Backbone as numpy.savetxt, mean C-alpha at the origin, in Angstrom:
# Nx Ny Nz CAx CAy CAz Cx Cy Cz
6.39 8.75 19.37 6.31 8.65 17.71 6.31 7.53 17.29
4.98 6.82 16.24 5.08 5.76 16.01 5.73 4.74 14.90
6.04 3.79 15.20 6.93 2.54 14.36 6.05 2.16 13.23
6.48 2.65 11.86 5.95 2.00 10.67 6.83 1.15 9.84
6.16 0.03 9.40 7.33 -1.27 9.08 7.33 -1.33 7.62
8.51 -1.04 6.56 7.45 -1.48 5.07 8.83 -2.23 4.51
8.31 -3.38 4.79 8.08 -5.08 4.59 9.23 -5.01 3.09
10.22 -5.50 3.69 11.38 -5.50 2.53 12.76 -6.35 2.19
11.62 -7.35 2.14 11.29 -8.63 0.54 11.91 -8.28 -1.14
11.26 -7.46 -1.48 11.43 -6.83 -2.29 10.99 -5.64 -3.04
11.67 -5.14 -3.98 10.66 -3.45 -4.31 11.79 -1.86 -4.01
10.26 -0.80 -4.13 11.46 -0.01 -3.39 11.00 0.57 -1.72
11.72 -0.36 -1.32 10.90 -0.11 0.35 11.91 0.92 1.22
13.38 1.24 0.30 14.30 1.71 1.51 13.67 3.77 1.20
13.02 4.25 -0.26 12.35 4.93 -0.51 11.27 4.99 0.73
9.89 4.51 0.52 9.63 4.74 1.68 9.50 5.29 2.63
10.44 4.56 3.36 11.46 4.71 4.26 11.14 5.60 5.63
12.49 6.42 3.82 12.42 7.50 3.76 11.91 9.05 3.42
10.45 8.38 3.14 9.60 9.49 3.18 8.78 9.29 4.82
8.77 8.30 5.33 8.07 7.75 6.56 8.85 8.37 7.35
9.58 8.69 7.58 11.01 10.02 8.01 10.70 11.30 7.63
10.48 11.67 6.08 10.11 12.27 5.96 8.78 13.35 6.98
8.31 12.26 7.19 7.24 12.32 7.27 6.34 12.47 9.32
7.54 12.20 9.71 7.68 12.32 11.59 8.15 10.61 12.02
7.37 9.76 11.34 8.20 8.16 11.90 8.81 8.54 12.21
9.52 6.49 12.84 10.61 6.09 12.39 10.62 4.66 11.72
11.44 4.67 11.09 10.47 3.71 9.77 11.77 1.93 9.85
11.21 1.32 10.16 11.23 0.43 10.24 11.37 -1.16 8.80
12.82 -1.28 8.56 12.47 -2.36 6.54 12.51 -4.01 7.81
11.59 -3.96 7.35 10.71 -5.62 7.48 11.85 -6.15 7.17
12.44 -7.95 7.63 13.03 -7.66 7.05 12.53 -9.38 7.95
12.10 -9.43 9.13 11.46 -11.48 9.57 10.30 -10.64 10.36
9.71 -12.42 10.51 8.11 -12.11 10.43 8.31 -11.13 12.13
9.34 -11.96 13.40 8.77 -11.30 14.00 9.25 -10.07 14.16
9.87 -9.36 13.71 9.89 -7.49 13.36 8.70 -6.73 13.67
6.74 -7.73 12.79 6.49 -6.46 12.21 5.12 -6.77 14.32
5.79 -7.24 15.48 5.72 -7.37 16.49 6.31 -5.58 17.28
6.95 -5.40 16.28 7.43 -3.66 16.65 7.19 -2.96 16.48
5.88 -3.19 15.64 5.40 -1.68 15.16 3.61 -1.87 15.26
3.27 -0.19 14.58 2.43 0.52 14.82 1.22 0.31 13.33
2.40 0.27 12.21 1.48 -0.02 11.29 2.56 -0.19 10.36
1.92 -0.84 8.33 2.65 -1.11 7.61 2.66 -0.73 6.03
4.42 -0.67 5.49 3.50 0.00 3.99 3.69 -1.75 4.12
3.24 -1.78 2.50 4.04 -3.10 1.37 3.74 -2.44 0.49
5.19 -2.39 -0.41 5.24 -1.40 -1.37 5.70 -2.50 -2.85
5.16 -1.23 -3.48 5.74 -2.07 -4.89 7.06 -2.59 -5.11
6.73 -3.16 -6.75 7.96 -4.27 -6.64 7.08 -5.15 -7.87
7.27 -6.24 -7.94 6.38 -7.16 -8.79 5.54 -8.28 -8.17
4.59 -7.99 -8.12 3.74 -8.89 -6.83 3.86 -10.82 -7.47
4.53 -10.86 -8.17 3.93 -12.25 -8.37 5.42 -12.94 -7.58
6.45 -11.62 -7.79 7.53 -12.63 -7.05 7.85 -11.56 -5.56
6.44 -10.89 -5.32 6.92 -10.46 -3.56 5.96 -11.97 -3.44
4.97 -12.52 -3.57 3.91 -13.43 -2.71 5.26 -14.54 -2.61
5.78 -14.53 -3.90 7.16 -16.51 -3.50 8.04 -16.02 -2.46
7.98 -14.54 -2.45 9.33 -14.19 -1.03 8.09 -14.13 0.78
7.34 -13.52 -0.45 5.91 -14.05 1.33 5.87 -15.38 1.99
5.85 -16.06 1.34 5.54 -17.61 1.23 6.51 -18.06 1.36
7.64 -17.59 0.83 9.06 -18.38 1.41 9.63 -18.61 2.78
9.21 -17.20 2.80 9.47 -16.76 4.38 8.54 -16.57 4.98
7.02 -17.17 4.92 6.19 -17.81 6.05 5.76 -16.55 6.13
5.18 -14.84 5.71 5.16 -13.92 6.40 3.47 -13.92 6.50
3.16 -14.82 4.99 1.61 -14.26 4.91 0.60 -14.77 5.95
0.63 -15.79 7.77 -1.08 -15.82 7.32 -0.09 -14.45 9.02
0.91 -14.28 9.47 1.44 -13.32 10.38 1.14 -11.67 9.68
1.28 -11.91 7.99 0.63 -10.27 7.58 -0.62 -10.24 7.97
-1.96 -11.34 7.74 -3.10 -11.61 7.78 -3.45 -11.36 9.61
-3.13 -11.74 9.73 -3.28 -11.62 11.79 -3.02 -10.00 12.01
-1.43 -9.30 11.45 -1.34 -7.78 11.82 -2.31 -7.06 11.28
-3.24 -7.70 9.82 -4.08 -6.68 8.93 -5.60 -6.56 10.61
-5.72 -7.82 10.93 -6.78 -8.31 11.28 -6.74 -7.55 13.02
-5.40 -7.61 13.27 -4.85 -7.24 14.65 -5.65 -5.34 14.39
-6.20 -4.96 13.44 -6.92 -3.43 13.35 -5.10 -2.64 13.02
-4.62 -3.09 13.01 -3.98 -2.10 12.62 -3.91 -1.92 11.32
-3.13 -0.06 10.92 -2.86 0.63 9.52 -2.41 -0.41 8.61
-2.70 -0.71 6.79 -1.74 -1.28 6.91 -1.49 -0.50 4.93
-0.88 -0.22 4.26 -0.74 0.25 3.58 -0.25 0.41 2.29
-0.77 -0.29 0.81 -0.58 -1.25 -0.26 -0.02 -0.49 -1.25
0.82 -0.01 -2.08 1.63 0.76 -3.72 1.99 -0.10 -4.44
1.07 0.12 -5.16 1.76 -0.61 -6.61 0.61 -1.95 -6.43
1.86 -3.21 -6.23 2.24 -3.83 -5.93 1.30 -4.19 -4.80
1.65 -3.54 -4.08 1.44 -4.07 -2.42 -0.21 -4.16 -2.62
-0.44 -2.60 -3.22 -2.02 -2.85 -3.89 -2.48 -4.51 -3.69
-2.57 -4.59 -4.21 -2.65 -6.66 -5.33 -2.42 -7.04 -4.44
-1.03 -7.53 -3.10 -1.75 -8.35 -2.05 -2.67 -8.40 -1.24
-3.36 -6.66 -0.87 -4.40 -6.65 -0.38 -6.15 -6.64 -0.57
-5.73 -7.08 -1.85 -7.48 -6.48 -2.70 -7.93 -8.25 -2.17
-9.59 -7.64 -2.61 -10.22 -10.03 -2.02 -10.16 -9.96 -3.35
-9.71 -9.30 -4.14 -10.10 -10.23 -5.86 -8.86 -9.79 -6.63
-8.64 -9.83 -7.17 -7.34 -10.02 -8.40 -7.75 -10.58 -9.43
-7.61 -9.71 -10.37 -9.31 -9.95 -11.61 -7.81 -11.51 -12.36
-8.47 -12.45 -12.82 -7.47 -14.08 -13.65 -6.82 -14.13 -12.84
-7.21 -13.79 -11.46 -6.14 -15.32 -10.09 -7.66 -15.23 -9.63
-7.68 -16.36 -9.54 -8.60 -17.07 -8.42 -8.46 -17.05 -6.66
-7.38 -17.10 -6.04 -7.38 -16.66 -4.94 -6.91 -15.53 -4.91
-7.67 -14.20 -3.66 -6.85 -13.34 -3.43 -4.34 -13.41 -2.98
-4.78 -12.38 -2.65 -2.99 -12.91 -1.14 -3.79 -13.02 -0.34
-3.81 -10.75 0.18 -3.97 -11.05 1.48 -5.34 -10.76 1.83
-5.88 -10.39 0.63 -7.70 -10.18 0.86 -8.37 -9.63 1.78
-7.52 -8.62 2.45 -8.24 -7.99 2.81 -9.11 -6.79 3.30
-8.92 -5.88 2.04 -9.42 -4.20 1.81 -10.56 -5.10 0.34
-11.49 -4.41 0.47 -12.82 -5.26 -0.79 -13.11 -4.47 -1.64
-11.89 -5.06 -2.52 -11.84 -4.33 -3.86 -11.23 -5.20 -4.63
-11.41 -5.19 -6.60 -11.36 -5.82 -7.16 -10.48 -4.66 -7.76
-9.40 -5.51 -7.94 -7.83 -4.66 -8.88 -7.15 -5.61 -10.30
-6.96 -5.33 -11.19 -6.47 -5.51 -12.18 -5.00 -5.56 -11.82
-4.29 -5.98 -12.52 -2.92 -5.74 -12.85 -2.52 -5.48 -14.05
-0.79 -4.53 -13.97 -1.20 -2.95 -15.06 -1.97 -3.31 -16.09
-2.66 -2.18 -15.42 -3.43 -1.41 -16.64 -3.35 -0.12 -16.86
-1.90 -0.77 -17.55 -1.36 1.26 -17.44 -0.89 1.42 -18.44
-0.40 -1.16 -18.88 0.34 -0.64 -19.88 1.68 -1.84 -19.46
3.03 -1.81 -20.16 3.95 -2.61 -19.33 4.96 -1.06 -18.94
6.28 -1.07 -18.58 7.51 -1.30 -18.10 7.46 0.43 -18.92
7.88 0.13 -20.04 8.06 1.39 -21.13 6.42 2.42 -21.03
5.49 1.09 -21.10 4.17 2.93 -20.72 4.22 3.66 -19.75
5.42 3.50 -18.52 5.41 4.51 -17.63 5.35 6.22 -17.83
4.93 6.73 -16.11 4.50 7.87 -16.74 3.99 8.40 -15.06
3.75 9.66 -15.35 3.54 10.28 -14.20 2.18 11.39 -14.92
1.62 11.19 -13.55 0.03 11.83 -13.55 -0.16 13.30 -12.52
-0.41 14.42 -12.58 -0.34 15.42 -11.55 -2.09 13.98 -11.24
-2.83 14.39 -9.79 -3.89 13.64 -8.53 -3.85 14.61 -7.74
-5.64 14.58 -8.07 -6.60 15.40 -7.46 -6.92 13.91 -6.10
-5.78 14.12 -4.44 -6.62 12.97 -4.45 -7.24 13.45 -3.05
-8.49 12.95 -2.20 -9.31 13.36 -1.15 -8.32 13.53 0.29
-8.88 14.19 0.78 -8.01 14.91 1.83 -6.41 14.89 2.56
-5.83 14.71 0.93 -3.84 14.59 0.86 -4.56 15.88 -0.31
-4.75 16.17 -1.28 -4.47 17.18 -2.10 -4.76 17.29 -3.17
-4.52 18.61 -3.64 -4.03 18.86 -5.16 -2.92 18.09 -5.98
-2.55 18.22 -7.16 -0.93 17.98 -7.53 0.12 17.51 -7.20
-0.98 16.32 -6.66 0.18 15.13 -6.25 0.36 14.77 -7.75
1.62 14.46 -7.29 2.21 13.64 -8.85 2.61 12.30 -8.02
1.87 11.27 -9.46 1.59 9.71 -9.34 2.42 9.40 -9.77
3.46 8.48 -9.86 4.70 7.73 -10.80 4.04 6.59 -11.36
2.80 5.88 -11.59 2.75 5.07 -12.33 3.78 4.57 -13.29
3.82 2.68 -12.05 5.33 1.61 -13.22 4.04 0.36 -13.69
3.90 0.07 -14.14 3.38 -0.77 -14.93 2.19 -1.25 -13.45
1.64 -0.13 -13.87 0.33 0.10 -12.29 -0.87 -0.87 -12.65
-1.61 -1.37 -11.56 -2.56 -1.86 -11.55 -3.92 -1.06 -11.22
-5.53 -1.11 -11.20 -5.54 -0.16 -10.59 -7.05 -0.96 -10.61
-8.22 -0.17 -9.49 -8.91 -1.08 -8.68 -10.03 -0.90 -9.74
-10.58 -1.79 -10.40 -11.74 -1.75 -10.80 -12.98 -2.28 -10.08
-12.88 -2.02 -8.35 -14.53 -1.44 -8.46 -14.60 -1.65 -7.06
-14.87 -1.40 -5.71 -14.75 -0.87 -4.65 -16.57 -1.22 -3.92
-16.23 -2.57 -2.13 -16.92 -2.53 -2.04 -17.63 -1.32 -1.22
-19.15 -1.73 0.38 -20.02 -0.23 0.03 -19.26 0.81 1.08
-17.98 -0.09 1.44 -17.05 0.72 3.09 -15.80 1.01 2.45
-16.07 0.89 1.09 -14.65 1.23 0.90 -14.08 3.85 -0.05
-13.57 4.40 0.60 -14.00 5.15 -0.25 -13.59 5.66 -1.16
-13.58 5.94 -1.81 -11.71 6.43 -2.89 -11.58 8.21 -2.93
-10.85 7.94 -3.72 -9.11 8.61 -3.29 -9.09 9.38 -4.03
-9.26 8.67 -4.75 -8.34 8.77 -6.40 -8.99 8.49 -8.21
-9.29 9.60 -8.43 -9.20 9.33 -10.20 -7.77 9.12 -11.36
-7.65 8.59 -12.31 -7.21 8.54 -12.98 -7.86 8.65 -14.51
-8.18 9.05 -15.31 -8.49 8.22 -16.48 -9.86 7.59 -16.61
-10.86 8.29 -15.45 -12.22 7.26 -15.03 -11.51 5.99 -14.67
-10.15 5.67 -14.03 -9.88 4.72 -13.04 -9.51 4.79 -11.44
-10.09 3.98 -11.13 -9.92 4.17 -9.58 -8.21 4.16 -8.83
-7.54 4.85 -8.59 -5.76 4.64 -7.99 -5.49 4.61 -6.88
-6.71 5.62 -5.48 -6.16 5.39 -4.20 -7.60 5.44 -3.32
-7.75 4.38 -2.81 -8.77 4.17 -2.09 -8.41 4.39 -0.36
-9.26 3.75 0.48 -9.76 3.44 2.20 -9.85 2.94 2.19
-10.20 2.40 3.20 -11.29 1.10 3.59 -10.12 1.04 5.72
-11.28 2.05 5.64 -10.86 1.31 7.38 -9.06 2.03 7.77
-8.50 1.10 8.26 -7.00 1.07 8.16 -6.48 0.29 7.09
-7.48 0.34 5.80 -6.19 -0.38 4.54 -6.49 0.83 3.53
-5.39 1.10 3.56 -5.14 2.35 1.85 -4.50 1.98 1.29
-4.20 1.67 0.21 -4.23 1.30 -1.25 -3.88 2.54 -2.25
-3.04 2.33 -2.98 -3.10 3.35 -4.91 -2.06 2.49 -5.43
-1.96 2.74 -7.17 -1.99 1.60 -7.95 -0.79 2.79 -7.90
-0.33 3.40 -7.86 0.72 4.51 -7.83 2.44 4.52 -6.92
3.32 5.35 -7.03 4.61 4.64 -6.45 4.85 6.59 -5.78
3.84 7.32 -4.92 4.29 7.78 -4.47 5.09 8.09 -3.66
6.21 6.68 -3.25 7.72 7.14 -2.20 9.17 7.37 -3.08
8.23 7.75 -5.01 9.83 8.35 -5.40 9.33 9.32 -6.35
8.60 10.03 -4.66 9.20 11.41 -5.55 8.89 12.53 -4.47
8.99 14.11 -3.48 10.17 14.06 -3.10 8.44 14.98 -2.21
7.42 13.92 -2.44 6.58 14.52 -1.71 6.01 13.92 -0.49
5.79 13.79 0.15 5.71 13.02 1.92 4.03 13.06 2.18
3.00 13.87 1.39 1.67 13.45 1.38 1.22 12.70 1.56
1.82 11.89 0.90 0.75 9.78 1.32 1.77 10.04 2.08
3.16 9.87 2.70 3.25 8.92 3.89 2.82 9.63 5.43
2.37 11.46 5.12 2.34 12.01 6.26 0.63 11.67 6.39
-0.38 11.10 4.90 -1.87 11.11 5.76 -1.46 9.23 6.11
-0.71 8.24 6.10 -0.69 7.09 6.05 -0.12 6.52 8.06
1.00 8.14 8.27 1.04 8.32 9.87 0.61 9.13 10.23
-0.76 9.29 10.16 -1.52 9.86 10.69 -3.03 9.25 10.86
-3.13 8.49 9.89 -3.60 7.25 10.01 -2.94 6.37 11.35
-1.18 5.52 11.40 -1.05 5.45 12.42 -1.11 5.04 13.09
-0.32 6.67 14.07 -1.51 7.44 15.28 -2.11 7.08 15.52
-2.86 7.54 15.06 -4.88 7.58 15.38 -4.89 6.05 15.64
-5.04 5.45 14.52 -4.83 3.35 15.77 -4.09 3.40 16.49
-2.73 4.12 17.14 -2.03 3.36 18.16 -2.80 4.16 19.54
-4.18 4.79 19.69 -4.14 5.67 20.28 -5.53 4.78 20.65
-5.65 3.72 20.27 -7.31 3.16 20.22 -7.36 2.52 21.95
-7.42 1.73 22.33 -7.69 0.54 23.30 -6.93 -0.37 22.50
-6.68 -1.36 22.85 -7.18 -3.01 22.59 -8.02 -3.84 22.99
């Protein structure tokens, strides 16, 4: 059984842990840098990207997170986590982790009160996946090695680049574990590769 961490500094990390366990992985909530050594893959949950970045800096997570990503281990960013993964963020000079060849715009679908749900067709995952959008970003553009997995209203809302997976919505806030299963399969595949 693979061990998948959920960065537990801020955001919906408990719901992600439940989704991972439903998908057959062992979930570990990551509160300390040294816990990154224990896991095969990592989820960067939704939350508030500015607050999350402050906590990442406060607890010296940035460089260890980059090293984790550069070691070829799968990382899945949802909502704010997608912003952390992006190589470029609109209206921000420097990216956060900057490991995924995408440009992301924050709060693309309006404010908190504009939150909504939408049925999405997600490539390799299935149809009628209910995406929960809360102050969600969207992917403005993707690099040539990035595969677009889902669109909503002509905006890219899910994409994959090698071991990186990102989405604008909150898959952990529904009972549908298909996104978690997809990511767990990515982690299982990566963990079989020789280091």
